[in-house]
């Protein structure tokens, strides 16, 4: 077992599957004390039971990031058990695939509650403790869609753009405090995220490819913390897309439109 994060106290939201699960496991294998947070306690217990070698490093705290009381209880339980919070990984999130015209307002609000206000609640809850420690890492897991938009994902893109703005503003506010603020921007990742998203008139997965393994994103989270990175963008294609958005946005629009049209045609053939 590596000791890079020995006895660091890490809260991971959305820890029952996908990127959150792999991030929790990666930190535990690096010697950290990991607080597993997600809405369903049974799923968190399954994670702990499936990794008995790491069980003593886990603290299970069921929490819904859209509820103030749950988030306060999550941080209070962490402080009660470990006395500090060194790293917060805001990973819990939900997606939506719908055109702007077909986006239900109530679902858009619910998405923002998870993807934007959830991280904000968690940040506000841990900040007093990190400020007293004069140290800490706040990691917000966004997406390449935090910087590049695609059709039929407007509400999701908006939530991730907003989270990136929140992250960048927070970083400036905390400059010189010893608290690092890190954006991790994955591309298409093979997780249950797509089966759980809001969908209106389209399949769960638009691409025949499985995407990167969530363990790759977990490694990026740990790398960002270890190197005190500002931002970690996964995949070369994502870096190219971000570069094109800055320097040649019409070209990027054309490429994205063409890709989306091909995916829509492939989807229609499977119906």
Short mmCIF file of C-alpha atoms in Angstrom, two decimals:
data_model
loop_
_atom_site.label_atom_id
_atom_site.label_comp_id
_atom_site.label_asym_id
_atom_site.label_seq_id
_atom_site.Cartn_x
_atom_site.Cartn_y
_atom_site.Cartn_z
CA UNK A 1 0.00 0.00 0.00
CA UNK A 2 1.26 3.43 -0.92
CA UNK A 3 1.44 6.04 1.84
CA UNK A 4 1.15 9.18 -0.27
CA UNK A 5 -2.07 10.15 1.53
CA UNK A 6 -1.42 8.35 4.79
CA UNK A 7 -4.12 9.18 7.35
CA UNK A 8 -5.50 12.07 5.31
CA UNK A 9 -9.24 12.38 5.90
CA UNK A 10 -11.16 12.36 2.61
CA UNK A 11 -14.89 12.84 2.02
CA UNK A 12 -16.13 11.46 -1.31
CA UNK A 13 -19.72 12.13 -2.39
CA UNK A 14 -21.42 9.81 -4.85
CA UNK A 15 -19.13 7.06 -3.52
CA UNK A 16 -21.38 4.07 -4.17
CA UNK A 17 -20.46 3.62 -7.85
CA UNK A 18 -18.50 4.91 -10.82
CA UNK A 19 -15.97 7.69 -10.38
CA UNK A 20 -16.82 8.19 -6.70
CA UNK A 21 -16.30 4.52 -5.88
CA UNK A 22 -12.97 4.32 -7.71
CA UNK A 23 -11.79 7.56 -6.11
CA UNK A 24 -12.67 6.30 -2.63
CA UNK A 25 -10.81 3.04 -3.26
CA UNK A 26 -7.79 4.85 -4.70
CA UNK A 27 -7.47 7.13 -1.67
CA UNK A 28 -7.90 4.21 0.75
CA UNK A 29 -5.17 2.27 -1.04
CA UNK A 30 -2.93 5.31 -0.62
CA UNK A 31 -3.39 5.22 3.15
CA UNK A 32 -6.24 7.73 3.55
CA UNK A 33 -9.23 7.56 5.89
CA UNK A 34 -12.18 7.77 3.52
CA UNK A 35 -15.72 8.87 4.32
CA UNK A 36 -18.10 7.20 1.86
CA UNK A 37 -21.12 9.37 1.17
CA UNK A 38 -24.13 8.57 -1.03
CA UNK A 39 -27.89 8.46 -0.65
CA UNK A 40 -28.26 4.69 -0.18
CA UNK A 41 -26.60 3.19 2.88
CA UNK A 42 -27.00 -0.39 1.62
CA UNK A 43 -24.92 0.37 -1.48
CA UNK A 44 -22.17 1.92 0.63
CA UNK A 45 -22.15 -1.17 2.85
CA UNK A 46 -21.80 -3.32 -0.26
CA UNK A 47 -18.73 -1.30 -1.25
CA UNK A 48 -17.15 -1.78 2.17
CA UNK A 49 -18.00 -5.50 2.26
CA UNK A 50 -16.56 -6.04 -1.22
CA UNK A 51 -13.23 -4.52 -0.13
CA UNK A 52 -12.66 -6.08 3.27
CA UNK A 53 -8.94 -5.29 3.10
CA UNK A 54 -9.82 -1.59 3.16
CA UNK A 55 -12.85 -1.80 5.46
CA UNK A 56 -11.12 -0.28 8.47
CA UNK A 57 -10.30 2.81 6.42
CA UNK A 58 -13.94 3.52 5.56
CA UNK A 59 -16.54 5.52 7.43
CA UNK A 60 -20.02 5.10 5.94
CA UNK A 61 -22.29 8.15 6.15
CA UNK A 62 -25.43 8.05 3.99
CA UNK A 63 -26.14 11.57 2.79
CA UNK A 64 -28.14 13.34 0.10
CA UNK A 65 -26.20 16.42 -1.04
CA UNK A 66 -29.47 18.22 -1.84
CA UNK A 67 -30.42 18.25 1.86
CA UNK A 68 -28.83 20.73 4.27
CA UNK A 69 -29.24 18.50 7.31
CA UNK A 70 -27.64 15.51 5.56
CA UNK A 71 -24.59 17.53 4.54
CA UNK A 72 -24.18 18.99 8.05
CA UNK A 73 -24.46 15.48 9.49
CA UNK A 74 -21.90 14.17 7.00
CA UNK A 75 -19.29 16.71 8.03
CA UNK A 76 -20.15 16.45 11.73
CA UNK A 77 -19.70 12.66 11.61
CA UNK A 78 -16.35 13.09 9.88
CA UNK A 79 -15.11 15.57 12.48
CA UNK A 80 -16.42 13.43 15.35
CA UNK A 81 -14.60 10.35 14.05
CA UNK A 82 -11.39 11.86 12.67
CA UNK A 83 -11.15 15.43 14.00
CA UNK A 84 -10.43 17.02 10.65
CA UNK A 85 -11.24 17.12 6.90
CA UNK A 86 -8.26 17.19 4.56
CA UNK A 87 -9.88 16.55 1.18
CA UNK A 88 -13.43 16.99 -0.11
CA UNK A 89 -14.26 15.36 -3.44
CA UNK A 90 -17.53 16.72 -4.81
CA UNK A 91 -18.42 13.93 -7.20
CA UNK A 92 -22.16 13.32 -6.78
CA UNK A 93 -23.98 14.30 -9.94
CA UNK A 94 -26.78 13.52 -12.34
CA UNK A 95 -27.22 14.03 -16.07
CA UNK A 96 -29.99 15.08 -18.40
CA UNK A 97 -30.42 14.52 -22.10
CA UNK A 98 -33.11 16.70 -23.68
CA UNK A 99 -33.42 19.57 -26.09
CA UNK A 100 -33.86 23.03 -24.59
CA UNK A 101 -37.48 23.08 -25.77
CA UNK A 102 -38.22 19.71 -24.13
CA UNK A 103 -36.43 20.31 -20.82
CA UNK A 104 -38.88 20.15 -17.89
CA UNK A 105 -38.21 23.06 -15.54
CA UNK A 106 -38.68 20.94 -12.41
CA UNK A 107 -36.14 18.39 -13.61
CA UNK A 108 -33.70 21.17 -14.48
CA UNK A 109 -34.07 22.52 -10.93
CA UNK A 110 -33.48 19.06 -9.49
CA UNK A 111 -30.36 18.67 -11.63
CA UNK A 112 -29.00 22.00 -10.42
CA UNK A 113 -29.68 20.99 -6.80
CA UNK A 114 -27.40 17.97 -7.22
CA UNK A 115 -24.74 19.29 -9.60
CA UNK A 116 -24.31 22.87 -8.34
CA UNK A 117 -25.96 23.43 -4.97
CA UNK A 118 -24.84 20.03 -3.67
CA UNK A 119 -21.14 20.90 -4.04
CA UNK A 120 -21.84 24.39 -2.68
CA UNK A 121 -23.44 22.91 0.45
CA UNK A 122 -20.52 20.56 0.99
CA UNK A 123 -17.96 23.32 0.46
CA UNK A 124 -19.67 25.62 2.94
CA UNK A 125 -19.81 22.80 5.50
CA UNK A 126 -16.11 21.86 5.31
CA UNK A 127 -14.61 25.32 4.83
CA UNK A 128 -14.62 26.39 8.50
CA UNK A 129 -12.67 23.25 9.41
CA UNK A 130 -10.16 23.64 6.58
CA UNK A 131 -9.71 27.31 7.40
CA UNK A 132 -8.91 26.45 11.02
CA UNK A 133 -6.43 23.85 9.77
CA UNK A 134 -5.06 26.31 7.19
CA UNK A 135 -4.85 23.36 4.82
CA UNK A 136 -7.06 21.25 2.60
CA UNK A 137 -8.10 20.30 -0.91
CA UNK A 138 -11.52 20.87 -2.47
CA UNK A 139 -11.94 18.82 -5.63
CA UNK A 140 -14.93 19.48 -7.87
CA UNK A 141 -15.52 16.78 -10.46
CA UNK A 142 -16.91 18.46 -13.53
CA UNK A 143 -16.75 17.33 -17.14
CA UNK A 144 -15.31 18.36 -20.47
CA UNK A 145 -18.88 19.69 -20.82
CA UNK A 146 -17.88 22.26 -18.21
CA UNK A 147 -16.16 24.02 -21.11
CA UNK A 148 -17.59 22.55 -24.31
CA UNK A 149 -21.31 22.31 -25.08
CA UNK A 150 -23.13 19.63 -27.04
CA UNK A 151 -26.73 19.48 -28.27
CA UNK A 152 -29.43 17.86 -26.11
CA UNK A 153 -27.35 18.34 -22.96
CA UNK A 154 -28.05 22.02 -22.27
CA UNK A 155 -29.16 21.75 -18.64
CA UNK A 156 -26.30 19.41 -17.76
CA UNK A 157 -23.77 21.62 -19.53
CA UNK A 158 -25.19 24.66 -17.73
CA UNK A 159 -24.78 22.96 -14.35
CA UNK A 160 -21.18 22.01 -15.08
CA UNK A 161 -20.30 25.45 -16.49
CA UNK A 162 -21.73 26.91 -13.27
CA UNK A 163 -19.73 24.49 -11.12
CA UNK A 164 -16.54 25.46 -12.93
CA UNK A 165 -17.28 29.16 -12.35
CA UNK A 166 -17.92 28.44 -8.68
CA UNK A 167 -14.63 26.53 -8.50
CA UNK A 168 -12.59 29.28 -10.14
CA UNK A 169 -14.11 31.98 -7.96
CA UNK A 170 -13.55 29.93 -4.80
CA UNK A 171 -9.91 29.41 -5.76
CA UNK A 172 -9.37 33.17 -5.88
CA UNK A 173 -11.19 33.69 -2.59
CA UNK A 174 -9.01 31.10 -0.85
CA UNK A 175 -5.69 32.21 -2.31
CA UNK A 176 -3.01 32.20 0.36
CA UNK A 177 -5.08 30.21 2.88
CA UNK A 178 -3.40 26.86 2.29
CA UNK A 179 -6.58 25.43 0.75
CA UNK A 180 -6.29 24.21 -2.84
CA UNK A 181 -9.29 24.18 -5.19
CA UNK A 182 -9.10 21.75 -8.09
CA UNK A 183 -11.29 21.09 -11.13
CA UNK A 184 -11.19 17.60 -12.61
CA UNK A 185 -12.78 17.44 -16.07
CA UNK A 186 -13.36 13.90 -17.35
CA UNK A 187 -14.54 12.99 -20.80
CA UNK A 188 -16.94 10.12 -21.58
CA UNK A 189 -16.54 7.59 -18.76
CA UNK A 190 -18.00 4.11 -18.42
CA UNK A 191 -20.23 4.39 -15.32
CA UNK A 192 -23.90 3.89 -14.35
CA UNK A 193 -24.30 7.68 -14.72
CA UNK A 194 -25.92 7.28 -18.13
CA UNK A 195 -28.53 4.76 -17.01
CA UNK A 196 -29.50 7.03 -14.09
CA UNK A 197 -29.81 10.31 -15.98
CA UNK A 198 -32.97 12.17 -16.94
CA UNK A 199 -33.71 11.31 -20.57
CA UNK A 200 -36.28 12.67 -23.01
CA UNK A 201 -36.40 11.11 -26.45
CA UNK A 202 -32.99 9.44 -26.58
CA UNK A 203 -31.12 6.34 -25.49
CA UNK A 204 -29.02 6.16 -22.34
CA UNK A 205 -25.75 5.92 -24.26
CA UNK A 206 -25.24 7.77 -27.52
CA UNK A 207 -21.91 6.16 -28.36
CA UNK A 208 -21.10 2.49 -29.07
CA UNK A 209 -17.81 2.95 -27.20
CA UNK A 210 -17.62 2.25 -23.48
CA UNK A 211 -15.53 5.27 -22.59
CA UNK A 212 -12.62 5.49 -20.19
CA UNK A 213 -12.60 3.46 -16.99
CA UNK A 214 -13.56 5.48 -13.89
CA UNK A 215 -10.30 4.39 -12.24
CA UNK A 216 -8.52 6.69 -14.71
CA UNK A 217 -10.52 9.63 -13.38
CA UNK A 218 -9.75 8.56 -9.81
CA UNK A 219 -6.04 8.63 -10.61
CA UNK A 220 -6.49 12.15 -11.99
CA UNK A 221 -8.15 13.24 -8.73
CA UNK A 222 -5.25 11.91 -6.69
CA UNK A 223 -2.72 13.43 -9.08
CA UNK A 224 -4.44 16.80 -8.81
CA UNK A 225 -4.27 16.71 -5.03
CA UNK A 226 -0.69 15.44 -4.87
CA UNK A 227 0.56 18.05 -7.36
CA UNK A 228 -1.74 20.85 -6.16
CA UNK A 229 -3.09 21.29 -9.66
CA UNK A 230 -5.51 24.02 -10.65
CA UNK A 231 -7.28 21.92 -13.25
CA UNK A 232 -6.93 18.40 -14.64
CA UNK A 233 -8.37 17.70 -18.10
CA UNK A 234 -8.53 14.05 -19.11
CA UNK A 235 -8.00 12.88 -22.71
CA UNK A 236 -6.27 14.57 -25.60
CA UNK A 237 -9.54 14.99 -27.50
CA UNK A 238 -10.96 17.04 -24.63
CA UNK A 239 -7.91 19.32 -24.62
CA UNK A 240 -8.27 19.82 -28.37
CA UNK A 241 -11.98 20.63 -28.01
CA UNK A 242 -11.27 23.19 -25.28
CA UNK A 243 -8.52 24.73 -27.40
CA UNK A 244 -10.88 24.94 -30.40
CA UNK A 245 -13.59 26.57 -28.30
CA UNK A 246 -11.16 29.36 -27.43
CA UNK A 247 -9.60 29.84 -30.85
CA UNK A 248 -12.05 28.52 -33.47
CA UNK A 249 -15.55 28.16 -31.98
CA UNK A 250 -17.37 27.86 -35.34
CA UNK A 251 -15.13 24.94 -36.29
CA UNK A 252 -15.84 23.24 -32.96
CA UNK A 253 -19.59 23.82 -33.44
CA UNK A 254 -19.38 22.15 -36.85
CA UNK A 255 -17.50 19.13 -35.50
CA UNK A 256 -19.89 18.69 -32.58
CA UNK A 257 -22.95 19.04 -34.83
CA UNK A 258 -21.65 16.43 -37.23
CA UNK A 259 -20.85 14.03 -34.41
CA UNK A 260 -24.25 14.55 -32.80
CA UNK A 261 -26.04 13.97 -36.11
CA UNK A 262 -24.18 10.70 -36.64
CA UNK A 263 -25.07 9.57 -33.12
CA UNK A 264 -28.73 10.51 -33.63
CA UNK A 265 -28.87 8.48 -36.86
CA UNK A 266 -27.24 5.48 -35.18
CA UNK A 267 -29.71 5.78 -32.30
CA UNK A 268 -32.74 5.91 -34.61
CA UNK A 269 -31.68 2.64 -36.25
CA UNK A 270 -31.68 0.85 -32.89
CA UNK A 271 -35.24 1.88 -31.94
#
